């Protein structure tokens, strides 16, 4: 069991302030049989030179360089190169807990799992230097494909990350699972996690916090407004529909579809509010209208389905109702009051 190789894929860009700490958190793992595949996405600040030095010093560190085409392309190259039984990811400014690989590997092997996901510690570093810490936790469990789909709308957000996940390499490589290289400003992890649902039989979740994810909000793409992110939300929504619809009864699917639809609308609104400040409202109205035009609501819900949606997701039922009635301004006002 100790001879099983794990491939760690780390795309890097301009992270010279953090890359040394991140790589050391990998090299200090209690589980030692791994390869670290570093894909330099055209860094210009000295990050690449640091990574190259590590590859020269350690045989298990593999360094390669590509032009600046994005994190998705870098991860896809890593997947194609991986030789391990399992694949793990890490962001260039995050940290593994020292027993991350060992703990995740033991769970995967013990239960013959296709994926394992761990709980996460988030550290949000604000522009003023303040650090906000929070945790996103799982309840330790093993979910079948059917249970993932049944509970899809209630999965914690860290389920849709990839950097807290151990994947069976065979599943990714044999099914051509890849990150969408046209998504450069968010949603790519969500998209990837939905795409692999047809190919997994079971997923392990652990309550143990084994990954530390930093969000440096003054630098993050989520702190700036990009039109492409709105497009990515639409692409992700369509992929959700394509994958999930085939597994649910007509009644359940229409309720799940309604929830996902309204959730995307509030995601667009929240993104505008975070990134645009006083300019948010008119742009949010425009972008929500664009989403609705590009993704017309597909169903006429029965009274029973509306009641079920209202019971399960009351705030999103209101969002959907007002959006379909073309009362987007009123919807935004009510959503803002609810957020306060």
PDB file of C-alpha atoms in Angstrom, residues 31-294:
ATOM      1  CA  UNK A  31       3.172  10.250   3.011  1.00  0.00           C
ATOM      2  CA  UNK A  32       6.287  10.354   0.853  1.00  0.00           C
ATOM      3  CA  UNK A  33       5.492   8.444  -2.346  1.00  0.00           C
ATOM      4  CA  UNK A  34       4.303  11.275  -4.544  1.00  0.00           C
ATOM      5  CA  UNK A  35       5.316  13.260  -7.592  1.00  0.00           C
ATOM      6  CA  UNK A  36       4.762  17.005  -7.716  1.00  0.00           C
ATOM      7  CA  UNK A  37       3.987  18.237 -11.227  1.00  0.00           C
ATOM      8  CA  UNK A  38       4.482  22.006 -11.386  1.00  0.00           C
ATOM      9  CA  UNK A  39       3.097  23.712 -14.481  1.00  0.00           C
ATOM     10  CA  UNK A  40       4.403  27.262 -14.756  1.00  0.00           C
ATOM     11  CA  UNK A  41       1.743  29.297 -16.571  1.00  0.00           C
ATOM     12  CA  UNK A  42       4.163  31.964 -17.771  1.00  0.00           C
ATOM     13  CA  UNK A  43       5.089  33.523 -14.405  1.00  0.00           C
ATOM     14  CA  UNK A  44       7.096  36.746 -14.682  1.00  0.00           C
ATOM     15  CA  UNK A  45       8.020  37.477 -11.040  1.00  0.00           C
ATOM     16  CA  UNK A  46      10.592  34.779 -10.291  1.00  0.00           C
ATOM     17  CA  UNK A  47       8.104  32.063  -9.327  1.00  0.00           C
ATOM     18  CA  UNK A  48       9.266  29.843 -12.194  1.00  0.00           C
ATOM     19  CA  UNK A  49      12.910  30.107 -11.171  1.00  0.00           C
ATOM     20  CA  UNK A  50      12.080  28.990  -7.612  1.00  0.00           C
ATOM     21  CA  UNK A  51      10.095  26.020  -8.904  1.00  0.00           C
ATOM     22  CA  UNK A  52      12.855  25.048 -11.316  1.00  0.00           C
ATOM     23  CA  UNK A  53      15.358  25.034  -8.454  1.00  0.00           C
ATOM     24  CA  UNK A  54      13.148  22.651  -6.477  1.00  0.00           C
ATOM     25  CA  UNK A  55      12.919  20.319  -9.488  1.00  0.00           C
ATOM     26  CA  UNK A  56      16.701  20.262  -9.742  1.00  0.00           C
ATOM     27  CA  UNK A  57      17.050  19.463  -6.048  1.00  0.00           C
ATOM     28  CA  UNK A  58      14.275  16.847  -5.718  1.00  0.00           C
ATOM     29  CA  UNK A  59      13.662  14.005  -8.186  1.00  0.00           C
ATOM     30  CA  UNK A  60       9.989  13.864  -7.247  1.00  0.00           C
ATOM     31  CA  UNK A  61       9.432  17.469  -8.372  1.00  0.00           C
ATOM     32  CA  UNK A  62       8.713  17.860 -12.101  1.00  0.00           C
ATOM     33  CA  UNK A  63       8.778  21.356 -13.595  1.00  0.00           C
ATOM     34  CA  UNK A  64       7.427  22.455 -16.943  1.00  0.00           C
ATOM     35  CA  UNK A  65       6.706  25.836 -18.487  1.00  0.00           C
ATOM     36  CA  UNK A  66       3.859  26.983 -20.735  1.00  0.00           C
ATOM     37  CA  UNK A  67       2.775  30.328 -22.139  1.00  0.00           C
ATOM     38  CA  UNK A  68       0.227  32.200 -20.048  1.00  0.00           C
ATOM     39  CA  UNK A  69      -2.966  30.421 -21.148  1.00  0.00           C
ATOM     40  CA  UNK A  70      -4.611  29.870 -17.771  1.00  0.00           C
ATOM     41  CA  UNK A  71      -4.971  27.565 -14.806  1.00  0.00           C
ATOM     42  CA  UNK A  72      -7.338  25.187 -16.608  1.00  0.00           C
ATOM     43  CA  UNK A  73      -4.854  24.438 -19.369  1.00  0.00           C
ATOM     44  CA  UNK A  74      -2.125  23.982 -16.757  1.00  0.00           C
ATOM     45  CA  UNK A  75      -4.207  21.497 -14.787  1.00  0.00           C
ATOM     46  CA  UNK A  76      -5.114  19.590 -17.950  1.00  0.00           C
ATOM     47  CA  UNK A  77      -1.432  19.196 -18.819  1.00  0.00           C
ATOM     48  CA  UNK A  78      -0.839  17.910 -15.290  1.00  0.00           C
ATOM     49  CA  UNK A  79      -3.628  15.335 -15.644  1.00  0.00           C
ATOM     50  CA  UNK A  80      -2.137  14.059 -18.905  1.00  0.00           C
ATOM     51  CA  UNK A  81       1.310  13.684 -17.306  1.00  0.00           C
ATOM     52  CA  UNK A  82       0.206  12.090 -14.022  1.00  0.00           C
ATOM     53  CA  UNK A  83       1.589   8.614 -13.347  1.00  0.00           C
ATOM     54  CA  UNK A  84       0.099   8.013  -9.900  1.00  0.00           C
ATOM     55  CA  UNK A  85      -2.910   5.937  -8.925  1.00  0.00           C
ATOM     56  CA  UNK A  86      -4.430   9.126  -7.507  1.00  0.00           C
ATOM     57  CA  UNK A  87      -4.331  12.775  -8.491  1.00  0.00           C
ATOM     58  CA  UNK A  88      -4.373  15.682  -6.048  1.00  0.00           C
ATOM     59  CA  UNK A  89      -4.366  19.407  -6.782  1.00  0.00           C
ATOM     60  CA  UNK A  90      -3.040  22.378  -4.873  1.00  0.00           C
ATOM     61  CA  UNK A  91      -3.130  26.109  -5.589  1.00  0.00           C
ATOM     62  CA  UNK A  92       0.207  27.918  -5.696  1.00  0.00           C
ATOM     63  CA  UNK A  93      -0.483  29.938  -2.517  1.00  0.00           C
ATOM     64  CA  UNK A  94      -2.263  27.329  -0.358  1.00  0.00           C
ATOM     65  CA  UNK A  95      -1.046  24.721   2.133  1.00  0.00           C
ATOM     66  CA  UNK A  96      -1.574  21.044   2.840  1.00  0.00           C
ATOM     67  CA  UNK A  97      -1.731  19.944   6.446  1.00  0.00           C
ATOM     68  CA  UNK A  98       1.268  17.637   6.948  1.00  0.00           C
ATOM     69  CA  UNK A  99      -0.891  14.463   6.978  1.00  0.00           C
ATOM     70  CA  UNK A 100      -3.108  15.510   4.040  1.00  0.00           C
ATOM     71  CA  UNK A 101      -1.926  12.837   1.597  1.00  0.00           C
ATOM     72  CA  UNK A 102      -1.715  10.093   4.210  1.00  0.00           C
ATOM     73  CA  UNK A 103      -5.206  10.714   5.590  1.00  0.00           C
ATOM     74  CA  UNK A 104      -6.861  11.063   2.190  1.00  0.00           C
ATOM     75  CA  UNK A 105      -5.048   8.022   0.803  1.00  0.00           C
ATOM     76  CA  UNK A 106      -6.082   5.807   3.724  1.00  0.00           C
ATOM     77  CA  UNK A 107      -9.749   6.720   3.300  1.00  0.00           C
ATOM     78  CA  UNK A 108      -9.638   6.115  -0.455  1.00  0.00           C
ATOM     79  CA  UNK A 109      -7.935   2.735  -0.143  1.00  0.00           C
ATOM     80  CA  UNK A 110      -9.972   1.491   2.805  1.00  0.00           C
ATOM     81  CA  UNK A 111     -13.295   2.027   1.034  1.00  0.00           C
ATOM     82  CA  UNK A 112     -12.152   1.725  -2.615  1.00  0.00           C
ATOM     83  CA  UNK A 113     -13.366   5.237  -3.391  1.00  0.00           C
ATOM     84  CA  UNK A 114     -13.257   7.150  -6.646  1.00  0.00           C
ATOM     85  CA  UNK A 115     -12.831  10.490  -4.856  1.00  0.00           C
ATOM     86  CA  UNK A 116     -12.163  11.774  -1.338  1.00  0.00           C
ATOM     87  CA  UNK A 117     -12.830  15.343  -0.212  1.00  0.00           C
ATOM     88  CA  UNK A 118     -11.699  16.948   3.049  1.00  0.00           C
ATOM     89  CA  UNK A 119     -12.951  19.892   5.077  1.00  0.00           C
ATOM     90  CA  UNK A 120     -11.222  23.228   4.500  1.00  0.00           C
ATOM     91  CA  UNK A 121      -9.912  26.160   6.490  1.00  0.00           C
ATOM     92  CA  UNK A 122     -10.399  29.427   4.613  1.00  0.00           C
ATOM     93  CA  UNK A 123      -8.307  32.483   5.358  1.00  0.00           C
ATOM     94  CA  UNK A 124      -9.593  35.624   3.686  1.00  0.00           C
ATOM     95  CA  UNK A 125      -6.905  38.281   3.608  1.00  0.00           C
ATOM     96  CA  UNK A 126      -8.490  41.679   3.038  1.00  0.00           C
ATOM     97  CA  UNK A 127      -6.818  44.635   1.355  1.00  0.00           C
ATOM     98  CA  UNK A 128      -6.494  46.401   4.745  1.00  0.00           C
ATOM     99  CA  UNK A 129      -4.478  43.479   6.133  1.00  0.00           C
ATOM    100  CA  UNK A 130      -7.275  41.987   8.222  1.00  0.00           C
ATOM    101  CA  UNK A 131      -7.584  38.187   8.155  1.00  0.00           C
ATOM    102  CA  UNK A 132     -10.950  36.456   8.450  1.00  0.00           C
ATOM    103  CA  UNK A 133     -10.888  32.725   9.208  1.00  0.00           C
ATOM    104  CA  UNK A 134     -13.759  30.333   8.615  1.00  0.00           C
ATOM    105  CA  UNK A 135     -14.241  26.601   8.085  1.00  0.00           C
ATOM    106  CA  UNK A 136     -16.233  24.657   5.535  1.00  0.00           C
ATOM    107  CA  UNK A 137     -16.839  21.215   6.993  1.00  0.00           C
ATOM    108  CA  UNK A 138     -18.220  17.918   5.826  1.00  0.00           C
ATOM    109  CA  UNK A 139     -19.859  15.281   7.960  1.00  0.00           C
ATOM    110  CA  UNK A 140     -17.688  12.198   7.529  1.00  0.00           C
ATOM    111  CA  UNK A 141     -19.578   9.886   5.178  1.00  0.00           C
ATOM    112  CA  UNK A 142     -19.492   7.906   1.964  1.00  0.00           C
ATOM    113  CA  UNK A 143     -21.929   8.957  -0.748  1.00  0.00           C
ATOM    114  CA  UNK A 144     -22.997   6.984  -3.786  1.00  0.00           C
ATOM    115  CA  UNK A 145     -23.505   8.711  -7.122  1.00  0.00           C
ATOM    116  CA  UNK A 146     -27.256   8.647  -6.469  1.00  0.00           C
ATOM    117  CA  UNK A 147     -26.819  10.285  -3.064  1.00  0.00           C
ATOM    118  CA  UNK A 148     -24.588  13.002  -4.540  1.00  0.00           C
ATOM    119  CA  UNK A 149     -27.301  13.877  -7.032  1.00  0.00           C
ATOM    120  CA  UNK A 150     -30.145  13.668  -4.500  1.00  0.00           C
ATOM    121  CA  UNK A 151     -28.245  15.990  -2.141  1.00  0.00           C
ATOM    122  CA  UNK A 152     -26.672  18.158  -4.833  1.00  0.00           C
ATOM    123  CA  UNK A 153     -28.397  21.378  -3.779  1.00  0.00           C
ATOM    124  CA  UNK A 154     -27.331  21.019  -0.151  1.00  0.00           C
ATOM    125  CA  UNK A 155     -23.679  20.083  -0.680  1.00  0.00           C
ATOM    126  CA  UNK A 156     -21.291  22.541   1.032  1.00  0.00           C
ATOM    127  CA  UNK A 157     -19.361  24.843  -1.268  1.00  0.00           C
ATOM    128  CA  UNK A 158     -16.060  23.043  -0.646  1.00  0.00           C
ATOM    129  CA  UNK A 159     -17.527  19.975  -2.376  1.00  0.00           C
ATOM    130  CA  UNK A 160     -17.069  21.863  -5.642  1.00  0.00           C
ATOM    131  CA  UNK A 161     -13.382  22.621  -5.082  1.00  0.00           C
ATOM    132  CA  UNK A 162     -10.691  20.385  -6.566  1.00  0.00           C
ATOM    133  CA  UNK A 163      -7.741  21.334  -4.361  1.00  0.00           C
ATOM    134  CA  UNK A 164      -9.227  19.482  -1.355  1.00  0.00           C
ATOM    135  CA  UNK A 165      -9.846  16.322  -3.365  1.00  0.00           C
ATOM    136  CA  UNK A 166      -8.066  13.072  -4.161  1.00  0.00           C
ATOM    137  CA  UNK A 167      -9.193  11.658  -7.526  1.00  0.00           C
ATOM    138  CA  UNK A 168      -8.622   8.220  -8.994  1.00  0.00           C
ATOM    139  CA  UNK A 169      -6.351   8.940 -11.948  1.00  0.00           C
ATOM    140  CA  UNK A 170      -7.884   6.253 -14.151  1.00  0.00           C
ATOM    141  CA  UNK A 171     -11.291   7.925 -13.969  1.00  0.00           C
ATOM    142  CA  UNK A 172      -9.955  11.273 -15.111  1.00  0.00           C
ATOM    143  CA  UNK A 173      -7.632   9.993 -17.817  1.00  0.00           C
ATOM    144  CA  UNK A 174      -9.799   7.238 -19.310  1.00  0.00           C
ATOM    145  CA  UNK A 175     -12.907   9.439 -19.538  1.00  0.00           C
ATOM    146  CA  UNK A 176     -11.178  12.536 -20.859  1.00  0.00           C
ATOM    147  CA  UNK A 177     -12.163  14.611 -17.818  1.00  0.00           C
ATOM    148  CA  UNK A 178     -10.731  18.079 -18.301  1.00  0.00           C
ATOM    149  CA  UNK A 179     -11.060  21.633 -17.078  1.00  0.00           C
ATOM    150  CA  UNK A 180     -12.831  24.076 -19.442  1.00  0.00           C
ATOM    151  CA  UNK A 181     -10.036  26.177 -20.893  1.00  0.00           C
ATOM    152  CA  UNK A 182     -12.445  28.917 -21.979  1.00  0.00           C
ATOM    153  CA  UNK A 183     -13.207  29.675 -18.306  1.00  0.00           C
ATOM    154  CA  UNK A 184     -10.524  32.010 -16.985  1.00  0.00           C
ATOM    155  CA  UNK A 185     -12.308  33.959 -14.243  1.00  0.00           C
ATOM    156  CA  UNK A 186     -14.030  31.406 -12.032  1.00  0.00           C
ATOM    157  CA  UNK A 187     -16.579  28.536 -12.093  1.00  0.00           C
ATOM    158  CA  UNK A 188     -14.089  26.045 -13.574  1.00  0.00           C
ATOM    159  CA  UNK A 189     -13.901  23.926 -10.405  1.00  0.00           C
ATOM    160  CA  UNK A 190     -17.697  23.728 -10.199  1.00  0.00           C
ATOM    161  CA  UNK A 191     -17.867  22.757 -13.861  1.00  0.00           C
ATOM    162  CA  UNK A 192     -15.231  20.037 -13.436  1.00  0.00           C
ATOM    163  CA  UNK A 193     -16.920  18.503 -10.393  1.00  0.00           C
ATOM    164  CA  UNK A 194     -20.225  18.247 -12.263  1.00  0.00           C
ATOM    165  CA  UNK A 195     -18.574  16.762 -15.360  1.00  0.00           C
ATOM    166  CA  UNK A 196     -17.111  13.829 -13.443  1.00  0.00           C
ATOM    167  CA  UNK A 197     -20.381  12.772 -11.768  1.00  0.00           C
ATOM    168  CA  UNK A 198     -21.262  10.210 -14.486  1.00  0.00           C
ATOM    169  CA  UNK A 199     -17.922   8.458 -13.990  1.00  0.00           C
ATOM    170  CA  UNK A 200     -17.828   8.038 -10.198  1.00  0.00           C
ATOM    171  CA  UNK A 201     -19.540   5.385  -8.126  1.00  0.00           C
ATOM    172  CA  UNK A 202     -18.770   6.756  -4.667  1.00  0.00           C
ATOM    173  CA  UNK A 203     -17.214   9.719  -2.902  1.00  0.00           C
ATOM    174  CA  UNK A 204     -15.742   9.878   0.583  1.00  0.00           C
ATOM    175  CA  UNK A 205     -16.121  13.014   2.709  1.00  0.00           C
ATOM    176  CA  UNK A 206     -14.085  13.604   5.853  1.00  0.00           C
ATOM    177  CA  UNK A 207     -14.750  16.037   8.669  1.00  0.00           C
ATOM    178  CA  UNK A 208     -11.011  16.515   9.198  1.00  0.00           C
ATOM    179  CA  UNK A 209      -9.641  19.894   8.118  1.00  0.00           C
ATOM    180  CA  UNK A 210      -6.600  19.009   6.004  1.00  0.00           C
ATOM    181  CA  UNK A 211      -6.347  21.916   3.569  1.00  0.00           C
ATOM    182  CA  UNK A 212      -5.784  25.641   4.098  1.00  0.00           C
ATOM    183  CA  UNK A 213      -7.086  27.845   1.301  1.00  0.00           C
ATOM    184  CA  UNK A 214      -6.068  31.479   1.177  1.00  0.00           C
ATOM    185  CA  UNK A 215      -8.195  34.082  -0.534  1.00  0.00           C
ATOM    186  CA  UNK A 216      -6.246  37.276  -0.958  1.00  0.00           C
ATOM    187  CA  UNK A 217      -9.221  39.357  -1.931  1.00  0.00           C
ATOM    188  CA  UNK A 218      -7.273  42.331  -3.239  1.00  0.00           C
ATOM    189  CA  UNK A 219      -5.683  39.998  -5.839  1.00  0.00           C
ATOM    190  CA  UNK A 220      -8.432  37.454  -6.438  1.00  0.00           C
ATOM    191  CA  UNK A 221     -10.376  37.352  -9.696  1.00  0.00           C
ATOM    192  CA  UNK A 222     -13.510  37.264  -7.533  1.00  0.00           C
ATOM    193  CA  UNK A 223     -12.635  40.775  -6.309  1.00  0.00           C
ATOM    194  CA  UNK A 224     -12.724  42.221  -9.840  1.00  0.00           C
ATOM    195  CA  UNK A 225     -15.553  42.330 -12.334  1.00  0.00           C
ATOM    196  CA  UNK A 226     -15.150  40.309 -15.516  1.00  0.00           C
ATOM    197  CA  UNK A 227     -17.875  39.883 -18.146  1.00  0.00           C
ATOM    198  CA  UNK A 228     -16.407  36.458 -18.831  1.00  0.00           C
ATOM    199  CA  UNK A 229     -17.405  35.289 -15.351  1.00  0.00           C
ATOM    200  CA  UNK A 230     -21.071  35.918 -16.202  1.00  0.00           C
ATOM    201  CA  UNK A 231     -20.612  33.805 -19.323  1.00  0.00           C
ATOM    202  CA  UNK A 232     -18.977  31.103 -17.195  1.00  0.00           C
ATOM    203  CA  UNK A 233     -21.980  31.013 -14.856  1.00  0.00           C
ATOM    204  CA  UNK A 234     -24.194  30.307 -17.874  1.00  0.00           C
ATOM    205  CA  UNK A 235     -21.863  27.584 -19.134  1.00  0.00           C
ATOM    206  CA  UNK A 236     -21.765  25.946 -15.721  1.00  0.00           C
ATOM    207  CA  UNK A 237     -25.571  26.065 -15.434  1.00  0.00           C
ATOM    208  CA  UNK A 238     -26.003  24.390 -18.816  1.00  0.00           C
ATOM    209  CA  UNK A 239     -23.537  21.665 -17.889  1.00  0.00           C
ATOM    210  CA  UNK A 240     -25.409  21.036 -14.618  1.00  0.00           C
ATOM    211  CA  UNK A 241     -28.627  20.591 -16.584  1.00  0.00           C
ATOM    212  CA  UNK A 242     -27.003  18.295 -19.125  1.00  0.00           C
ATOM    213  CA  UNK A 243     -25.535  16.011 -16.458  1.00  0.00           C
ATOM    214  CA  UNK A 244     -28.131  15.977 -13.684  1.00  0.00           C
ATOM    215  CA  UNK A 245     -31.412  15.834 -15.597  1.00  0.00           C
ATOM    216  CA  UNK A 246     -30.864  12.250 -16.711  1.00  0.00           C
ATOM    217  CA  UNK A 247     -30.755  10.942 -13.133  1.00  0.00           C
ATOM    218  CA  UNK A 248     -33.901  12.475 -11.592  1.00  0.00           C
ATOM    219  CA  UNK A 249     -37.631  11.973 -11.931  1.00  0.00           C
ATOM    220  CA  UNK A 250     -39.499  14.678 -13.811  1.00  0.00           C
ATOM    221  CA  UNK A 251     -41.008  16.120 -10.620  1.00  0.00           C
ATOM    222  CA  UNK A 252     -37.722  16.267  -8.682  1.00  0.00           C
ATOM    223  CA  UNK A 253     -35.764  17.531 -11.653  1.00  0.00           C
ATOM    224  CA  UNK A 254     -38.041  20.521 -12.253  1.00  0.00           C
ATOM    225  CA  UNK A 255     -37.688  21.609  -8.620  1.00  0.00           C
ATOM    226  CA  UNK A 256     -33.906  21.157  -8.737  1.00  0.00           C
ATOM    227  CA  UNK A 257     -33.757  23.029 -12.035  1.00  0.00           C
ATOM    228  CA  UNK A 258     -35.768  25.909 -10.555  1.00  0.00           C
ATOM    229  CA  UNK A 259     -33.434  26.105  -7.581  1.00  0.00           C
ATOM    230  CA  UNK A 260     -30.273  26.026  -9.715  1.00  0.00           C
ATOM    231  CA  UNK A 261     -31.724  28.676 -12.043  1.00  0.00           C
ATOM    232  CA  UNK A 262     -32.507  31.090  -9.217  1.00  0.00           C
ATOM    233  CA  UNK A 263     -29.174  30.310  -7.541  1.00  0.00           C
ATOM    234  CA  UNK A 264     -27.332  31.423 -10.677  1.00  0.00           C
ATOM    235  CA  UNK A 265     -29.304  34.678 -10.688  1.00  0.00           C
ATOM    236  CA  UNK A 266     -28.294  35.411  -7.087  1.00  0.00           C
ATOM    237  CA  UNK A 267     -24.699  34.438  -7.915  1.00  0.00           C
ATOM    238  CA  UNK A 268     -24.612  37.061 -10.656  1.00  0.00           C
ATOM    239  CA  UNK A 269     -26.144  39.631  -8.306  1.00  0.00           C
ATOM    240  CA  UNK A 270     -23.728  38.839  -5.475  1.00  0.00           C
ATOM    241  CA  UNK A 271     -20.751  39.002  -7.835  1.00  0.00           C
ATOM    242  CA  UNK A 272     -21.829  42.435  -9.065  1.00  0.00           C
ATOM    243  CA  UNK A 273     -22.361  43.709  -5.517  1.00  0.00           C
ATOM    244  CA  UNK A 274     -18.937  42.509  -4.356  1.00  0.00           C
ATOM    245  CA  UNK A 275     -16.976  43.842  -7.306  1.00  0.00           C
ATOM    246  CA  UNK A 276     -18.791  46.981  -8.437  1.00  0.00           C
ATOM    247  CA  UNK A 277     -19.836  48.861  -5.309  1.00  0.00           C
ATOM    248  CA  UNK A 278     -22.143  51.807  -6.126  1.00  0.00           C
ATOM    249  CA  UNK A 279     -22.266  50.819  -9.796  1.00  0.00           C
ATOM    250  CA  UNK A 280     -23.592  47.342  -9.026  1.00  0.00           C
ATOM    251  CA  UNK A 281     -27.356  47.710  -9.375  1.00  0.00           C
ATOM    252  CA  UNK A 282     -27.724  48.802 -13.036  1.00  0.00           C
ATOM    253  CA  UNK A 283     -25.058  46.355 -14.191  1.00  0.00           C
ATOM    254  CA  UNK A 284     -26.651  43.534 -12.174  1.00  0.00           C
ATOM    255  CA  UNK A 285     -30.014  44.268 -13.805  1.00  0.00           C
ATOM    256  CA  UNK A 286     -28.365  44.124 -17.221  1.00  0.00           C
ATOM    257  CA  UNK A 287     -26.398  40.926 -16.540  1.00  0.00           C
ATOM    258  CA  UNK A 288     -29.325  39.088 -14.936  1.00  0.00           C
ATOM    259  CA  UNK A 289     -31.466  40.063 -17.910  1.00  0.00           C
ATOM    260  CA  UNK A 290     -28.772  38.730 -20.245  1.00  0.00           C
ATOM    261  CA  UNK A 291     -28.648  35.421 -18.328  1.00  0.00           C
ATOM    262  CA  UNK A 292     -32.433  35.071 -18.558  1.00  0.00           C
ATOM    263  CA  UNK A 293     -32.425  35.858 -22.297  1.00  0.00           C
ATOM    264  CA  UNK A 294     -29.655  33.351 -22.950  1.00  0.00           C
TER     265      UNK A 294
END
